[in-house]
XYZ file of C-alpha atoms in Angstrom:
641
model
C 32.018 -13.129 57.664
C 33.718 -10.343 55.619
C 30.465 -9.802 53.682
C 28.308 -9.705 56.830
C 30.773 -7.066 58.160
C 30.594 -4.885 54.732
C 27.126 -5.254 54.916
C 26.700 -3.996 58.463
C 29.029 -0.855 57.453
C 26.728 -0.143 54.433
C 23.845 -0.261 56.592
C 25.419 2.042 59.171
C 26.296 4.582 56.272
C 22.688 4.768 54.827
C 21.608 5.403 58.429
C 23.733 8.271 58.776
C 22.371 9.906 55.716
C 21.627 13.435 54.762
C 18.678 13.374 57.270
C 15.958 11.216 58.810
C 12.936 13.389 57.454
C 11.799 14.220 54.115
C 12.326 17.902 54.828
C 15.729 17.287 56.188
C 16.507 15.748 52.827
C 14.681 18.118 50.588
C 16.737 21.070 52.508
C 20.165 19.093 52.045
C 19.497 18.396 48.209
C 18.691 22.163 47.513
C 21.835 23.021 49.426
C 24.065 20.811 47.334
C 22.583 20.223 44.005
C 24.477 21.859 40.958
C 21.004 22.446 39.090
C 20.361 26.269 39.228
C 17.187 27.350 41.339
C 16.885 25.150 44.001
C 19.730 26.579 45.833
C 17.843 30.131 45.644
C 14.785 28.754 47.027
C 16.362 28.028 50.537
C 18.954 30.981 50.482
C 16.764 34.041 49.628
C 13.931 35.660 51.643
C 10.316 34.626 51.763
C 9.140 36.719 48.616
C 12.337 35.523 46.457
C 11.951 31.812 47.672
C 8.114 32.013 46.638
C 9.422 33.535 43.215
C 12.318 30.946 42.623
C 10.028 28.271 43.696
C 7.324 28.912 40.934
C 10.110 29.807 38.192
C 11.933 26.404 38.977
C 8.530 24.634 38.967
C 7.718 26.341 35.857
C 11.040 25.446 33.946
C 10.972 21.968 35.070
C 7.474 21.582 33.533
C 8.678 22.856 30.387
C 11.880 20.774 30.244
C 9.606 17.537 30.804
C 7.180 18.670 28.234
C 9.870 18.991 25.893
C 11.318 15.548 26.792
C 8.095 14.064 26.045
C 7.757 15.528 22.859
C 11.369 14.399 21.811
C 10.757 10.975 22.886
C 7.535 10.725 21.358
C 9.339 11.710 17.899
C 12.074 9.306 18.206
C 9.516 6.792 19.038
C 7.650 7.436 15.699
C 10.683 6.031 13.770
C 10.726 8.311 11.130
C 13.168 8.060 8.113
C 14.761 10.375 5.723
C 15.572 9.494 2.286
C 18.968 9.915 0.608
C 19.746 10.193 -3.062
C 23.391 9.198 -4.094
C 24.736 8.650 -7.632
C 27.670 6.193 -8.385
C 29.635 5.049 -11.250
C 30.562 1.360 -11.818
C 30.492 -1.873 -13.982
C 27.119 -2.962 -13.471
C 25.442 -6.561 -14.360
C 23.246 -6.494 -17.155
C 19.507 -7.109 -16.114
C 17.668 -10.103 -16.705
C 15.503 -9.816 -19.929
C 12.027 -11.868 -20.440
C 10.621 -11.803 -23.714
C 7.201 -13.447 -24.720
C 4.834 -13.660 -27.390
C 1.548 -11.510 -27.067
C -0.277 -14.950 -28.216
C 0.204 -17.576 -25.607
C -0.274 -20.261 -28.226
C -0.207 -21.157 -32.027
C -3.663 -21.538 -33.002
C -2.935 -24.403 -35.347
C -2.170 -26.614 -32.071
C -4.986 -25.676 -29.907
C -7.780 -25.524 -32.591
C -8.939 -28.925 -31.488
C -9.506 -27.566 -27.883
C -11.140 -24.467 -28.930
C -13.761 -25.659 -31.901
C -16.762 -25.705 -29.841
C -15.980 -22.605 -27.824
C -14.762 -20.679 -31.393
C -18.347 -21.903 -32.903
C -20.403 -20.647 -29.894
C -18.331 -17.191 -30.199
C -19.040 -16.745 -33.630
C -22.780 -17.410 -33.139
C -22.524 -14.806 -30.341
C -21.048 -12.108 -32.351
C -23.665 -12.822 -35.017
C -26.360 -12.417 -32.547
C -24.847 -9.190 -31.198
C -23.912 -7.589 -34.554
C -26.283 -8.605 -37.120
C -29.567 -6.942 -37.426
C -31.553 -10.051 -38.008
C -31.347 -12.990 -35.730
C -29.639 -16.371 -37.005
C -31.607 -19.147 -38.280
C -32.569 -22.132 -36.047
C -30.507 -24.528 -38.353
C -27.546 -22.386 -37.556
C -27.569 -22.578 -33.710
C -28.548 -26.458 -33.670
C -24.893 -27.542 -34.137
C -23.661 -25.512 -31.183
C -22.484 -27.006 -28.036
C -24.301 -25.203 -25.275
C -22.653 -26.833 -22.290
C -20.149 -24.120 -22.223
C -22.909 -21.572 -22.539
C -24.823 -23.040 -19.945
C -22.443 -22.393 -17.242
C -21.735 -18.352 -17.874
C -23.941 -17.107 -20.646
C -23.852 -13.516 -22.075
C -27.359 -11.565 -22.158
C -28.567 -8.115 -23.773
C -30.009 -5.666 -20.958
C -32.408 -3.311 -22.285
C -31.933 -0.070 -20.842
C -34.560 1.951 -22.342
C -36.791 1.855 -19.042
C -33.944 2.523 -16.259
C -36.497 1.560 -13.539
C -37.573 -1.776 -15.112
C -34.448 -3.097 -17.262
C -35.291 -6.346 -19.400
C -32.777 -9.240 -19.555
C -32.647 -10.685 -23.036
C -31.077 -14.029 -23.632
C -29.078 -14.321 -26.739
C -30.141 -17.785 -27.653
C -33.373 -17.896 -25.789
C -35.266 -18.663 -28.749
C -33.342 -22.083 -28.989
C -32.195 -22.867 -25.766
C -33.690 -21.312 -22.832
C -32.288 -22.251 -19.505
C -33.577 -19.630 -17.246
C -37.062 -18.676 -16.363
C -36.020 -15.111 -15.551
C -34.667 -14.369 -19.119
C -37.030 -13.100 -21.939
C -36.995 -14.590 -25.347
C -34.980 -12.403 -27.859
C -36.266 -13.487 -31.425
C -35.812 -10.165 -32.917
C -33.680 -7.235 -32.048
C -35.778 -4.441 -30.948
C -32.949 -1.968 -29.560
C -29.412 -0.813 -30.674
C -26.185 -0.709 -29.508
C -26.943 2.331 -27.052
C -29.996 0.860 -25.616
C -29.069 -2.608 -25.058
C -25.706 -3.664 -23.309
C -23.922 -7.056 -23.110
C -23.837 -8.298 -19.591
C -22.378 -11.678 -18.408
C -24.712 -13.722 -16.230
C -22.991 -15.353 -13.265
C -24.729 -17.892 -11.107
C -24.299 -20.244 -8.232
C -26.336 -22.969 -6.307
C -27.645 -24.269 -9.423
C -28.858 -20.902 -10.905
C -30.827 -19.927 -7.679
C -28.513 -17.091 -6.972
C -27.268 -14.950 -9.942
C -25.614 -11.425 -10.456
C -24.733 -9.821 -13.700
C -21.394 -8.208 -14.842
C -21.930 -5.240 -16.978
C -19.468 -3.760 -19.579
C -19.763 -0.573 -21.473
C -18.656 -2.015 -24.842
C -19.840 -5.494 -26.625
C -16.021 -5.868 -27.292
C -14.994 -6.060 -23.778
C -17.618 -8.414 -22.814
C -17.145 -10.943 -25.466
C -13.108 -10.673 -24.843
C -13.704 -11.196 -21.125
C -16.260 -14.094 -21.829
C -13.960 -15.881 -24.164
C -11.051 -15.505 -21.945
C -12.858 -16.776 -19.328
C -14.056 -19.944 -21.048
C -10.573 -20.597 -22.695
C -9.119 -20.617 -19.080
C -11.856 -23.054 -18.034
C -10.483 -25.339 -20.953
C -6.605 -24.830 -20.745
C -6.951 -25.451 -16.849
C -7.877 -29.064 -17.419
C -4.667 -29.594 -19.722
C -1.202 -30.570 -18.217
C 1.436 -27.845 -18.315
C 3.446 -30.161 -20.329
C 1.041 -30.362 -23.171
C 0.676 -26.661 -22.846
C 4.242 -25.887 -23.471
C 4.334 -27.815 -26.610
C 1.341 -25.547 -28.065
C 3.275 -22.471 -27.287
C 6.074 -20.768 -29.537
C 9.120 -22.857 -29.173
C 12.364 -20.801 -28.913
C 14.017 -21.625 -31.862
C 11.032 -19.997 -33.757
C 10.559 -17.273 -31.679
C 14.194 -15.949 -31.428
C 15.697 -15.486 -35.008
C 19.038 -13.672 -33.875
C 20.728 -12.680 -30.801
C 23.630 -10.598 -30.095
C 25.159 -9.494 -26.633
C 27.783 -6.840 -27.062
C 30.117 -8.293 -29.683
C 29.437 -12.286 -28.782
C 26.615 -13.979 -30.495
C 23.707 -15.803 -28.605
C 20.810 -17.907 -29.490
C 17.768 -19.252 -28.174
C 19.891 -21.694 -25.984
C 21.129 -18.841 -24.020
C 17.450 -18.286 -22.787
C 15.799 -20.139 -19.963
C 12.217 -21.326 -20.599
C 9.328 -20.469 -18.468
C 5.709 -20.797 -19.199
C 3.571 -18.251 -18.456
C -0.382 -18.826 -18.088
C -0.997 -15.261 -19.930
C 1.384 -15.437 -22.483
C 2.360 -19.069 -22.891
C 6.204 -20.064 -23.686
C 8.477 -17.118 -22.224
C 12.390 -16.951 -22.429
C 14.687 -15.001 -19.934
C 18.066 -14.230 -20.843
C 20.805 -13.762 -18.207
C 18.476 -14.999 -15.200
C 21.186 -16.170 -13.279
C 19.757 -19.255 -12.053
C 22.332 -21.542 -13.033
C 25.153 -19.299 -14.426
C 26.969 -15.895 -13.215
C 25.245 -12.919 -14.334
C 26.651 -11.137 -16.943
C 28.313 -7.789 -16.664
C 28.093 -5.112 -19.433
C 31.480 -3.874 -20.739
C 30.390 -0.282 -21.738
C 27.150 2.064 -21.642
C 25.649 2.271 -25.253
C 23.907 0.445 -27.886
C 26.903 -1.522 -29.159
C 27.434 -3.222 -25.995
C 23.875 -4.400 -25.148
C 21.649 -7.001 -26.367
C 20.216 -6.956 -29.694
C 17.468 -9.510 -30.617
C 15.370 -10.387 -33.611
C 12.093 -11.845 -32.947
C 9.621 -13.802 -35.293
C 6.027 -13.308 -33.683
C 4.069 -15.571 -36.057
C 1.101 -13.277 -35.953
C -0.536 -15.081 -38.828
C -0.852 -18.302 -36.253
C -2.493 -16.206 -33.503
C -5.573 -17.260 -31.661
C -8.230 -14.873 -33.253
C -10.392 -14.344 -30.143
C -8.150 -15.143 -27.263
C -5.289 -12.210 -28.557
C -6.343 -9.237 -29.939
C -2.943 -7.941 -29.578
C 0.120 -8.213 -31.985
C 3.595 -7.673 -30.654
C 6.297 -8.791 -28.137
C 5.863 -8.253 -24.486
C 9.098 -7.734 -22.523
C 10.237 -7.164 -19.011
C 13.684 -5.949 -17.461
C 14.019 -7.151 -13.785
C 16.701 -8.532 -11.347
C 18.261 -11.790 -11.493
C 16.416 -14.536 -9.717
C 13.375 -12.542 -9.547
C 10.173 -13.980 -10.973
C 9.020 -11.899 -14.029
C 5.451 -10.805 -13.849
C 5.370 -9.796 -17.398
C 1.530 -9.194 -17.391
C 1.775 -6.411 -14.741
C 5.155 -4.794 -15.033
C 6.078 -5.718 -18.900
C 6.046 -3.490 -22.132
C 4.920 -4.093 -25.556
C 7.196 -3.929 -28.606
C 5.492 -3.203 -31.729
C 5.830 -5.606 -34.760
C 7.497 -4.109 -37.823
C 9.660 -1.570 -35.846
C 13.103 -1.624 -34.230
C 12.684 -0.684 -30.571
C 15.445 0.696 -28.585
C 15.389 0.737 -24.672
C 17.825 2.457 -22.793
C 18.056 1.489 -19.170
C 19.068 3.584 -15.684
C 19.359 1.745 -12.579
C 17.742 2.705 -9.182
C 18.454 0.798 -6.123
C 16.083 1.054 -3.311
C 17.393 0.503 0.252
C 14.586 0.485 3.065
C 15.382 0.535 6.653
C 13.748 -2.687 8.611
C 12.022 -2.672 11.733
C 10.806 -0.873 13.697
C 11.253 2.068 10.774
C 9.151 0.191 8.345
C 7.475 -3.334 7.918
C 9.742 -4.101 4.963
C 11.174 -7.980 4.862
C 14.686 -9.476 3.711
C 13.556 -12.626 2.123
C 9.906 -13.037 2.932
C 10.619 -15.466 5.996
C 8.386 -13.466 8.216
C 5.419 -12.957 5.821
C 2.728 -15.240 6.768
C 1.848 -16.122 3.411
C 3.156 -19.414 1.605
C 4.935 -18.203 -1.441
C 3.509 -20.354 -4.461
C 6.457 -19.068 -6.649
C 9.210 -20.627 -4.432
C 9.229 -23.725 -6.808
C 10.974 -21.626 -9.451
C 13.940 -20.603 -6.844
C 13.564 -17.060 -7.311
C 13.466 -14.213 -4.547
C 10.583 -12.561 -2.410
C 8.616 -10.004 -3.920
C 5.496 -8.431 -3.116
C 3.850 -9.328 -6.373
C 4.585 -12.779 -5.715
C 3.251 -12.599 -2.114
C -0.276 -10.913 -3.299
C -0.778 -13.591 -6.040
C 0.089 -16.207 -3.589
C -2.493 -14.367 -1.209
C -5.185 -14.405 -3.517
C -4.821 -18.080 -4.639
C -5.050 -18.900 -1.033
C -8.098 -16.985 -0.831
C -9.295 -18.583 -3.833
C -8.886 -21.994 -2.261
C -10.369 -21.303 0.679
C -13.526 -19.823 -0.545
C -14.096 -21.452 -3.834
C -12.501 -24.794 -3.213
C -9.994 -24.653 -6.120
C -7.257 -22.509 -7.401
C -7.200 -20.086 -10.441
C -5.487 -21.140 -13.711
C -3.448 -17.979 -13.651
C -1.448 -18.773 -10.334
C 0.638 -21.400 -9.143
C -1.284 -24.314 -6.985
C -0.215 -25.370 -3.576
C 0.315 -29.109 -3.329
C -2.737 -31.336 -3.249
C -5.098 -28.897 -4.994
C -7.004 -28.567 -8.289
C -7.437 -25.876 -10.836
C -10.916 -24.860 -11.278
C -13.187 -26.001 -13.984
C -16.602 -25.866 -14.642
C -16.953 -29.693 -14.726
C -15.682 -30.341 -11.151
C -16.698 -26.849 -9.735
C -19.687 -25.305 -11.459
C -19.957 -22.373 -9.128
C -16.366 -21.106 -9.581
C -16.905 -18.096 -12.006
C -19.386 -16.777 -9.776
C -17.207 -17.042 -6.601
C -14.035 -15.953 -8.504
C -16.064 -12.849 -9.580
C -17.034 -11.952 -6.114
C -13.724 -12.717 -4.727
C -12.020 -10.319 -7.341
C -14.545 -7.701 -6.501
C -13.966 -7.854 -2.871
C -12.181 -5.021 -1.170
C -11.634 -6.973 2.046
C -9.826 -9.508 0.340
C -7.371 -6.823 -1.311
C -6.985 -5.033 1.967
C -6.151 -8.198 3.867
C -3.593 -9.406 1.246
C -1.893 -5.686 1.394
C -1.650 -5.827 4.914
C -0.231 -9.353 5.226
C 2.263 -8.955 2.409
C 5.521 -6.807 2.796
C 7.670 -4.949 0.688
C 11.190 -6.022 0.143
C 13.837 -4.204 1.927
C 16.421 -4.255 -1.092
C 14.819 -3.673 -4.457
C 16.319 -2.689 -7.897
C 14.093 -0.796 -10.625
C 15.077 -0.455 -14.230
C 13.981 2.862 -15.859
C 13.466 2.595 -19.630
C 13.796 5.270 -22.322
C 11.843 3.849 -25.250
C 12.349 5.029 -28.979
C 10.919 3.082 -31.955
C 11.461 3.180 -35.832
C 9.859 1.450 -38.934
C 12.069 -1.634 -39.443
C 13.253 -2.683 -41.819
C 13.008 0.310 -44.328
C 11.230 0.060 -47.551
C 14.743 0.130 -49.394
C 16.197 -2.679 -47.325
C 13.023 -4.970 -46.413
C 13.551 -7.055 -49.620
C 17.243 -8.519 -48.717
C 16.778 -8.706 -44.836
C 13.567 -10.646 -45.376
C 15.480 -12.882 -47.687
C 18.393 -13.515 -45.661
C 16.122 -14.192 -42.349
C 13.724 -16.463 -44.435
C 16.865 -18.636 -45.845
C 18.263 -18.876 -41.934
C 14.880 -19.773 -40.542
C 13.187 -22.100 -43.498
C 16.051 -22.915 -45.686
C 13.817 -21.120 -48.364
C 14.726 -18.959 -51.053
C 11.355 -17.488 -51.110
C 10.261 -14.596 -48.642
C 8.585 -16.381 -45.835
C 8.344 -13.515 -43.264
C 6.584 -10.438 -43.448
C 6.928 -6.867 -41.847
C 3.454 -7.811 -39.639
C 5.516 -10.609 -37.721
C 9.005 -9.174 -37.109
C 10.435 -7.161 -33.997
C 13.835 -5.781 -33.569
C 15.058 -5.015 -30.077
C 18.087 -3.333 -28.700
C 18.286 -3.065 -24.877
C 21.425 -1.520 -23.328
C 22.532 0.831 -20.481
C 22.399 4.632 -21.320
C 25.271 5.175 -18.860
C 26.892 3.285 -15.984
C 25.776 6.031 -13.460
C 23.132 4.466 -10.831
C 21.181 5.991 -8.271
C 20.762 4.413 -4.642
C 17.859 5.836 -2.792
C 18.495 4.664 0.867
C 16.326 5.522 4.154
C 18.088 6.222 7.110
C 16.973 6.950 10.534
C 15.939 10.494 10.796
C 16.199 10.567 14.586
C 18.709 8.367 15.982
C 20.018 8.026 19.675
C 22.387 10.692 19.518
C 19.887 12.994 18.182
C 17.714 12.355 21.221
C 20.250 12.714 23.855
C 21.265 15.878 22.378
C 18.119 17.582 22.455
C 17.346 16.116 25.909
C 20.587 17.560 27.225
C 20.140 20.883 25.336
C 16.478 21.526 26.762
C 17.757 20.409 30.308
C 20.760 22.750 30.179
C 18.942 25.631 28.573
C 15.981 25.823 31.074
C 17.608 24.443 34.341
C 21.357 24.877 33.550
C 21.436 21.008 34.447
C 23.838 18.144 33.058
C 23.938 14.244 33.431
C 25.501 14.633 36.855
C 22.452 16.901 37.913
C 20.233 13.672 37.122
C 22.646 11.360 39.100
C 21.964 13.642 41.939
C 18.233 13.512 41.564
C 18.618 9.953 41.191
C 20.320 9.826 44.284
C 17.694 11.758 46.218
C 14.943 9.711 44.833
C 16.969 6.632 46.458
C 17.418 8.355 49.707
C 13.532 9.253 49.574
C 12.820 5.476 49.102
C 15.436 4.420 51.741
C 13.668 6.971 54.763
C 10.163 5.352 53.559
C 11.461 1.853 53.936
C 13.240 3.032 57.418
C 9.980 4.457 58.451
C 7.611 1.257 57.492
C 10.250 -0.931 59.127
C 9.739 1.393 62.476
C 6.092 1.362 61.916
C 5.756 -2.278 61.891
C 8.200 -2.593 64.872
C 6.059 -0.384 67.141
C 3.088 -2.268 65.932
C 4.141 -5.550 66.946
C 5.357 -4.031 70.460
C 1.636 -2.729 70.849
C 0.282 -6.158 70.085
C 2.489 -7.832 72.564
C 1.722 -5.307 75.351
C -2.137 -6.073 74.772
C -1.750 -9.601 75.785
C -1.120 -8.831 79.622
C -3.793 -7.325 81.659
C -1.595 -5.552 83.842
C 2.239 -4.431 84.017
C 4.566 -7.300 83.092
C 6.009 -9.526 85.790
C 9.279 -8.640 87.652
C 12.499 -10.462 87.239
C 12.056 -11.849 90.921
C 8.627 -13.247 89.880
C 9.840 -14.646 86.919
C 12.749 -16.447 88.864
C 10.335 -17.815 91.630
C 8.069 -19.280 89.197
C 11.126 -20.923 87.482
C 12.333 -22.685 90.626
C 9.141 -22.949 92.804
C 6.354 -24.692 90.751
C 4.287 -23.957 93.774
C 4.495 -20.399 93.567
C 1.565 -18.225 92.786
C 2.132 -14.804 91.469
C 0.089 -12.360 92.997
C -2.785 -11.664 90.809
C -4.221 -8.835 93.074
C -4.145 -5.282 91.777
C -1.064 -3.667 92.400
C -2.414 -0.166 92.772
C -4.148 0.434 96.128
C -8.024 0.752 96.052
C -9.605 3.469 97.557
C -10.753 2.845 101.095
C -8.885 -0.496 101.220
C -6.694 0.832 104.054
C -7.850 3.012 107.203
C -5.992 6.330 107.858
C -4.594 4.665 111.090
C -2.926 1.489 109.203
C 0.395 1.633 107.659
C 0.643 1.311 103.790
C 2.353 -1.654 102.824
C 6.199 -1.673 102.208
C 6.864 -2.029 98.400
C 9.314 -5.006 97.318
C 12.661 -4.751 96.040
C 12.913 -3.424 92.534
C 14.485 -5.839 89.835
C 18.127 -5.310 89.428
C 19.394 -3.368 86.356
C 21.107 -5.709 84.103
C 23.036 -3.895 81.745
C 24.449 -6.791 79.911
C 21.111 -7.482 79.006
C 20.720 -4.284 76.972
C 20.955 -4.310 73.344
C 23.655 -1.723 72.295
C 23.522 0.315 68.728
C 25.273 -0.379 65.826
C 27.809 2.336 66.366
C 28.795 1.236 69.710
C 29.195 -2.709 68.684
C 31.606 -1.692 65.618
C 32.648 1.977 65.263
C 33.396 3.825 61.879
C 37.031 3.624 62.577
C 37.083 0.149 62.894
C 37.766 -2.062 59.806
C 38.197 -0.916 56.369
C 36.700 2.267 55.051
C 33.558 1.711 52.927
């Protein structure tokens, strides 16, 4: 009952609002608002009213336009970048080192025997002025050659180039190739290309190269990949350089270390790689002080004499500095250290902190990226490099039905090889050149919100010097081979010094360029400058809007009520029955109301006859009349609202 009483009083208060018409409401608002301008519209003369009306409308339009500009700027989610410099003791970065040659040639020679013989024959055909004899090519295994051969393209006639098969005089597997018994063009006129075919050789394309060196290197790497993809990873690890052979000496600060302090990782491009201070099972090591004496010092034996001749044309050590628990992408982000030198690497740290959604599409841990991270088996953190390579491998499996040897495999899939997947090279080449594939992977992968980058300053010097190389090589040979003879040479030795240049680190942090305080300040400033308003003026405007809505509701209710009344009156042909007729009809069931027209018809009564006396009017029952709300319950009764 109390709630009903309260609601009735609220309804009564609303009915006694500032006015019952829109005009009255507008006049009341202009007379009582705190906003400058509307008051002058109703208080001044006709000319000034028009002037103030135009000014008020103009300034209100400017305010709304400025509000739209500021709101659109706020919703653009722009960021500002701040750079701060700090000083503290920092964790030493993880250091991954690899040999430039992934395998020892003495251990993979049996796998590459046929390929090496074929490679020598190819080089002889390309370099020699006269073709090789038939007996020299009969012993070659052309099974590898059939899948992806190298060809010569005679471009002396650019409109009609001629494709010449290098071994067409002894082994012709394509009707489209012309025999090449003799070299009739020089290196500038003939270019070496790789022929890629699918669907049993019915669809072919050529991958051109500007240099024969690039062509044979790419071709050999592709064929070697085809061979190594069929060898188990455990066997490939045994064919690489072991840690005790690669790492001759290690010193971190004042503490000695060895290959046992490194974590082994097999990389398809560089074989066995070793990571120091990776932080997988142990706590990251801090650096006591900046400077060379407090960094990591290494002496590496590259064993260059056992490099795979056609697979590796670069001699040196490949190294990368990265965060703890992050996968080292040595091929894309690493640097080379040249053999026979002492390479000093001074490190500066940059920390990047990006704003997340809605300011950017960065991800904290990769959980919101729709790509399966194939590097998660290494228990490493998310990186955009891992995402892009996982995306490429996913497209490779979807389009070519097999995975590439250079990337991890999802469960249940197989690596590509020419025996099980004859068309994989053509498919891989097309996918590699596909711009749509790259754009798709870049669009789906996201940057990491927090990242640490190591800026390196590199300097090199010959090591050891001519005056000291004799005793240094004697000592190192004794430690490695227990031999009194020198078994090492300058060509296979690298010395590394990795250290912090200083403990100053830079933090590059993104922050919101336009926050909510900025937005409210600008909105209020524009409203106050152009119209002299404030938040209270906005509340007044909201109040008048509610009153407008309430008047509209009242008018709609009144219109609906009058419409119902008109429909009810339309049911009767004449006037409604009197109270006496209703009572008589209720008590006397034989009563028939007078259906004759109540109005007199013209000529119905002669002039000499007296008009009928009208009946007694119905009583006036005041008790049946509905009283208004203010009579039923006045404002003075009850609690004030």
